[in-house]
mmCIF file of C-alpha atoms and ligand atoms in Angstrom:
data_model
loop_
_atom_site.group_PDB
_atom_site.id
_atom_site.type_symbol
_atom_site.label_atom_id
_atom_site.label_comp_id
_atom_site.label_asym_id
_atom_site.label_seq_id
_atom_site.Cartn_x
_atom_site.Cartn_y
_atom_site.Cartn_z
ATOM 1 C CA MET A 1 -44.400 15.394 23.294
ATOM 2 C CA GLU A 2 -47.363 14.696 25.492
ATOM 3 C CA ALA A 3 -48.126 11.433 27.235
ATOM 4 C CA ILE A 4 -50.808 9.388 25.473
ATOM 5 C CA HIS A 5 -53.843 8.200 27.379
ATOM 6 C CA ILE A 6 -53.833 4.511 26.479
ATOM 7 C CA PRO A 7 -57.643 3.937 26.161
ATOM 8 C CA ARG A 8 -57.788 6.825 23.670
ATOM 9 C CA LEU A 9 -55.756 4.792 21.177
ATOM 10 C CA ILE A 10 -58.740 2.466 20.651
ATOM 11 C CA HIS A 11 -60.585 5.365 19.007
ATOM 12 C CA CYS A 12 -57.744 6.149 16.594
ATOM 13 C CA PRO A 13 -57.803 4.754 13.050
ATOM 14 C CA GLU A 14 -56.373 1.211 13.231
ATOM 15 C CA HIS A 15 -55.882 1.793 16.958
ATOM 16 C CA THR A 16 -52.670 3.544 16.034
ATOM 17 C CA GLN A 17 -51.149 6.913 16.703
ATOM 18 C CA THR A 18 -48.050 8.046 14.859
ATOM 19 C CA ILE A 19 -46.125 11.087 16.007
ATOM 20 C CA GLU A 20 -43.464 12.830 13.985
ATOM 21 C CA PHE A 21 -41.145 14.906 16.084
ATOM 22 C CA LYS A 22 -38.117 17.141 16.107
ATOM 23 C CA THR A 23 -37.563 17.943 19.718
ATOM 24 C CA LEU A 24 -35.140 18.205 22.596
ATOM 25 C CA LEU A 25 -35.600 15.518 25.218
ATOM 26 C CA GLU A 26 -35.424 16.321 28.880
ATOM 27 C CA ASN A 27 -32.416 14.691 30.591
ATOM 28 C CA LEU A 28 -30.701 13.810 27.318
ATOM 29 C CA LYS A 29 -28.068 16.333 26.342
ATOM 30 C CA THR A 30 -27.982 16.418 22.571
ATOM 31 C CA LEU A 31 -26.297 18.754 20.135
ATOM 32 C CA THR A 32 -29.194 18.632 17.685
ATOM 33 C CA PRO A 33 -32.902 17.981 18.279
ATOM 34 C CA VAL A 34 -34.009 14.370 18.316
ATOM 35 C CA GLN A 35 -35.760 13.803 15.017
ATOM 36 C CA GLY A 36 -37.909 10.940 13.776
ATOM 37 C CA TRP A 37 -41.229 9.206 14.351
ATOM 38 C CA ILE A 38 -42.866 6.934 16.879
ATOM 39 C CA LYS A 39 -45.847 4.676 16.258
ATOM 40 C CA ILE A 40 -48.009 3.282 19.047
ATOM 41 C CA THR A 41 -50.626 0.616 18.324
ATOM 42 C CA HIS A 42 -53.151 -0.694 20.833
ATOM 43 C CA GLN A 43 -53.281 -4.459 20.350
ATOM 44 C CA GLY A 44 -55.792 -5.311 23.052
ATOM 45 C CA ASN A 45 -53.656 -6.631 25.850
ATOM 46 C CA PHE A 46 -50.445 -4.937 24.810
ATOM 47 C CA LEU A 47 -49.079 -1.837 23.105
ATOM 48 C CA GLU A 48 -46.820 -2.225 20.126
ATOM 49 C CA VAL A 49 -44.358 0.642 20.005
ATOM 50 C CA SER A 50 -41.941 1.221 17.162
ATOM 51 C CA ALA A 51 -39.762 4.201 16.413
ATOM 52 C CA LYS A 52 -36.992 5.546 14.298
ATOM 53 C CA ALA A 53 -35.029 8.498 15.606
ATOM 54 C CA GLU A 54 -31.656 10.141 15.405
ATOM 55 C CA THR A 55 -29.668 12.907 17.002
ATOM 56 C CA ILE A 56 -26.089 13.984 17.636
ATOM 57 C CA VAL A 57 -24.528 13.788 21.063
ATOM 58 C CA THR A 58 -21.210 15.079 22.310
ATOM 59 C CA LEU A 59 -19.194 12.383 24.059
ATOM 60 C CA THR A 60 -15.845 12.441 25.806
ATOM 61 C CA CYS A 61 -13.226 10.013 24.524
ATOM 62 C CA HIS A 62 -12.312 7.514 27.253
ATOM 63 C CA ARG A 63 -8.688 7.426 26.083
ATOM 64 C CA CYS A 64 -7.712 10.999 25.246
ATOM 65 C CA LEU A 65 -10.529 12.890 27.019
ATOM 66 C CA GLN A 66 -11.225 14.941 23.883
ATOM 67 C CA GLN A 67 -14.837 15.677 23.129
ATOM 68 C CA PHE A 68 -16.266 14.355 19.895
ATOM 69 C CA ASN A 69 -19.645 14.245 18.200
ATOM 70 C CA HIS A 70 -21.411 10.945 17.803
ATOM 71 C CA ARG A 71 -24.498 10.172 15.739
ATOM 72 C CA LEU A 72 -27.022 8.346 17.854
ATOM 73 C CA ALA A 73 -29.694 6.490 15.927
ATOM 74 C CA ILE A 74 -32.350 4.006 16.943
ATOM 75 C CA GLU A 75 -34.746 1.859 15.015
ATOM 76 C CA SER A 76 -36.506 -0.171 17.621
ATOM 77 C CA SER A 77 -39.770 -1.754 18.595
ATOM 78 C CA GLU A 78 -41.114 -3.123 21.816
ATOM 79 C CA MET A 79 -44.228 -4.714 23.222
ATOM 80 C CA ILE A 80 -45.548 -3.243 26.418
ATOM 81 C CA TRP A 81 -48.030 -5.426 28.258
ATOM 82 C CA LEU A 82 -51.145 -3.839 29.623
ATOM 83 C CA ASP A 83 -51.727 -5.151 33.105
ATOM 84 C CA GLU A 84 -53.948 -3.868 35.908
ATOM 85 C CA THR A 85 -51.231 -4.645 38.431
ATOM 86 C CA ALA A 86 -48.548 -2.666 36.555
ATOM 87 C CA ASP A 87 -48.691 0.159 39.089
ATOM 88 C CA GLN A 88 -47.858 -2.196 41.918
ATOM 89 C CA LEU A 89 -44.692 -3.477 40.288
ATOM 90 C CA GLU A 90 -42.793 -0.485 41.613
ATOM 91 C CA GLU A 91 -43.261 -1.771 45.129
ATOM 92 C CA LEU A 92 -41.782 -5.231 44.670
ATOM 93 C CA PRO A 93 -40.400 -6.541 47.919
ATOM 94 C CA LEU A 94 -36.615 -6.591 47.684
ATOM 95 C CA ASP A 95 -36.297 -10.039 49.217
ATOM 96 C CA ARG A 96 -38.433 -11.613 46.483
ATOM 97 C CA ASP A 97 -36.698 -13.249 43.546
ATOM 98 C CA LEU A 98 -37.602 -11.478 40.331
ATOM 99 C CA SER A 99 -39.176 -13.644 37.674
ATOM 100 C CA MET A 100 -38.938 -12.967 33.948
ATOM 101 C CA ASP A 101 -42.440 -11.487 34.033
ATOM 102 C CA ASP A 102 -41.252 -8.709 36.289
ATOM 103 C CA LEU A 103 -38.655 -7.667 33.752
ATOM 104 C CA VAL A 104 -41.135 -7.157 30.933
ATOM 105 C CA GLU A 105 -42.397 -3.615 30.543
ATOM 106 C CA THR A 106 -45.984 -3.212 31.665
ATOM 107 C CA LEU A 107 -48.404 -0.325 31.954
ATOM 108 C CA PRO A 108 -51.867 -0.144 33.440
ATOM 109 C CA PRO A 109 -54.534 -0.345 30.654
ATOM 110 C CA ASN A 110 -56.067 2.930 31.801
ATOM 111 C CA GLY A 111 -52.752 4.680 32.254
ATOM 112 C CA TYR A 112 -50.525 6.781 30.042
ATOM 113 C CA PHE A 113 -47.721 5.993 27.643
ATOM 114 C CA ASP A 114 -44.999 8.626 27.658
ATOM 115 C CA PRO A 115 -43.304 8.695 24.223
ATOM 116 C CA ALA A 116 -40.561 11.103 25.353
ATOM 117 C CA ALA A 117 -39.581 8.877 28.290
ATOM 118 C CA TRP A 118 -39.582 5.802 26.049
ATOM 119 C CA LEU A 119 -37.389 7.524 23.445
ATOM 120 C CA TYR A 120 -35.062 8.726 26.179
ATOM 121 C CA GLU A 121 -34.606 5.140 27.394
ATOM 122 C CA GLN A 122 -34.020 3.755 23.903
ATOM 123 C CA LEU A 123 -31.492 6.458 22.998
ATOM 124 C CA SER A 124 -29.686 6.145 26.334
ATOM 125 C CA LEU A 125 -29.228 2.425 25.705
ATOM 126 C CA GLU A 126 -27.629 3.271 22.346
ATOM 127 C CA ILE A 127 -24.901 5.447 23.869
ATOM 128 C CA PRO A 128 -21.736 3.362 23.432
ATOM 129 C CA GLN A 129 -20.162 1.890 26.562
ATOM 130 C CA ARG A 130 -16.764 2.340 25.039
ATOM 131 C CA GLN A 131 -16.445 5.913 23.831
ATOM 132 C CA LEU A 132 -13.513 6.477 21.514
ATOM 133 C CA CYS A 133 -13.006 9.522 19.285
ATOM 134 C CA GLU A 134 -11.599 7.133 16.688
ATOM 135 C CA GLN A 135 -11.002 3.400 16.661
ATOM 136 C CA ASP A 136 -7.224 3.697 17.040
ATOM 137 C CA CYS A 137 -7.132 6.705 19.364
ATOM 138 C CA LYS A 138 -3.608 6.810 20.812
ATOM 139 C CA GLY A 139 -4.754 8.292 24.087
ATOM 140 C CA ILE A 140 -3.159 11.204 25.908
ATOM 141 C CA GLU A 141 0.297 12.006 24.567
ATOM 142 C CA VAL A 142 2.887 11.837 27.307
ATOM 143 C CA VAL A 143 5.299 14.570 26.319
ATOM 144 C CA ASP A 144 8.183 13.497 28.581
ATOM 145 C CA GLU A 145 8.399 10.089 26.987
ATOM 146 C CA ILE A 146 8.628 11.603 23.555
ATOM 147 C CA LYS A 147 11.464 13.954 24.533
ATOM 148 C CA ASN A 148 13.473 11.315 26.382
ATOM 149 C CA PRO A 149 12.635 7.993 24.828
ATOM 150 C CA GLY A 150 13.650 5.048 26.933
ATOM 151 C CA ILE A 151 14.217 6.937 30.182
ATOM 152 C CA ASP A 152 11.881 6.013 32.965
ATOM 153 C CA SER A 153 10.691 9.225 34.628
ATOM 154 C CA ARG A 154 11.452 7.644 38.033
ATOM 155 C CA TRP A 155 15.168 7.719 37.141
ATOM 156 C CA ALA A 156 15.064 11.399 36.125
ATOM 157 C CA ALA A 157 16.380 12.531 39.554
ATOM 158 C CA LEU A 158 19.335 10.156 39.288
ATOM 159 C CA GLN A 159 19.999 11.376 35.774
ATOM 160 C CA THR A 160 20.205 14.953 37.083
ATOM 161 C CA LEU A 161 22.469 13.876 39.954
ATOM 162 C CA LYS A 162 24.749 12.085 37.494
ATOM 163 C CA GLY A 163 24.963 15.352 35.539
ATOM 164 C CA HIS A 164 26.077 17.186 38.697
ATOM 165 C CA LEU A 165 28.752 14.586 39.513
ATOM 166 C CA ASN A 166 30.195 14.834 36.067
HETATM 167 ZN ZN1 LIG O 1 -9.513 9.854 21.745
#
């Protein structure tokens, strides 16, 4: 998916470009290609971006460490402000307090919109913080506890010693 030169959108019908895709995204490890569509509309002083996409990712369960497949789907939209000073935002002085305006996505009006990078961000945000293979995953089975219920492993040495004494 190629980056879109923003001024070019004005020449598209209804100032809109829609891209259908089935592609692998750089930096996002997916089991299946990311499939869906993205629509970018030039609204004068902002871009309106909406998309629907899905893919399958392999995650590692946080409790039992087993790998499992997870369907990742997004249906999102965002407004990206077009601002001449967008390029300079990267160089914000660290000692300055950030205002809300700094947190809104902006692009220079003569710059490029990168649909693949945008989709990557949206999909990454959808990856669950809490990754469980199933809701009631029991975690890693501790074999010792199952064989000797009730005996704390720290007492195992004493248990052996007791056996010797007997
Ligand atoms: Zn699990």
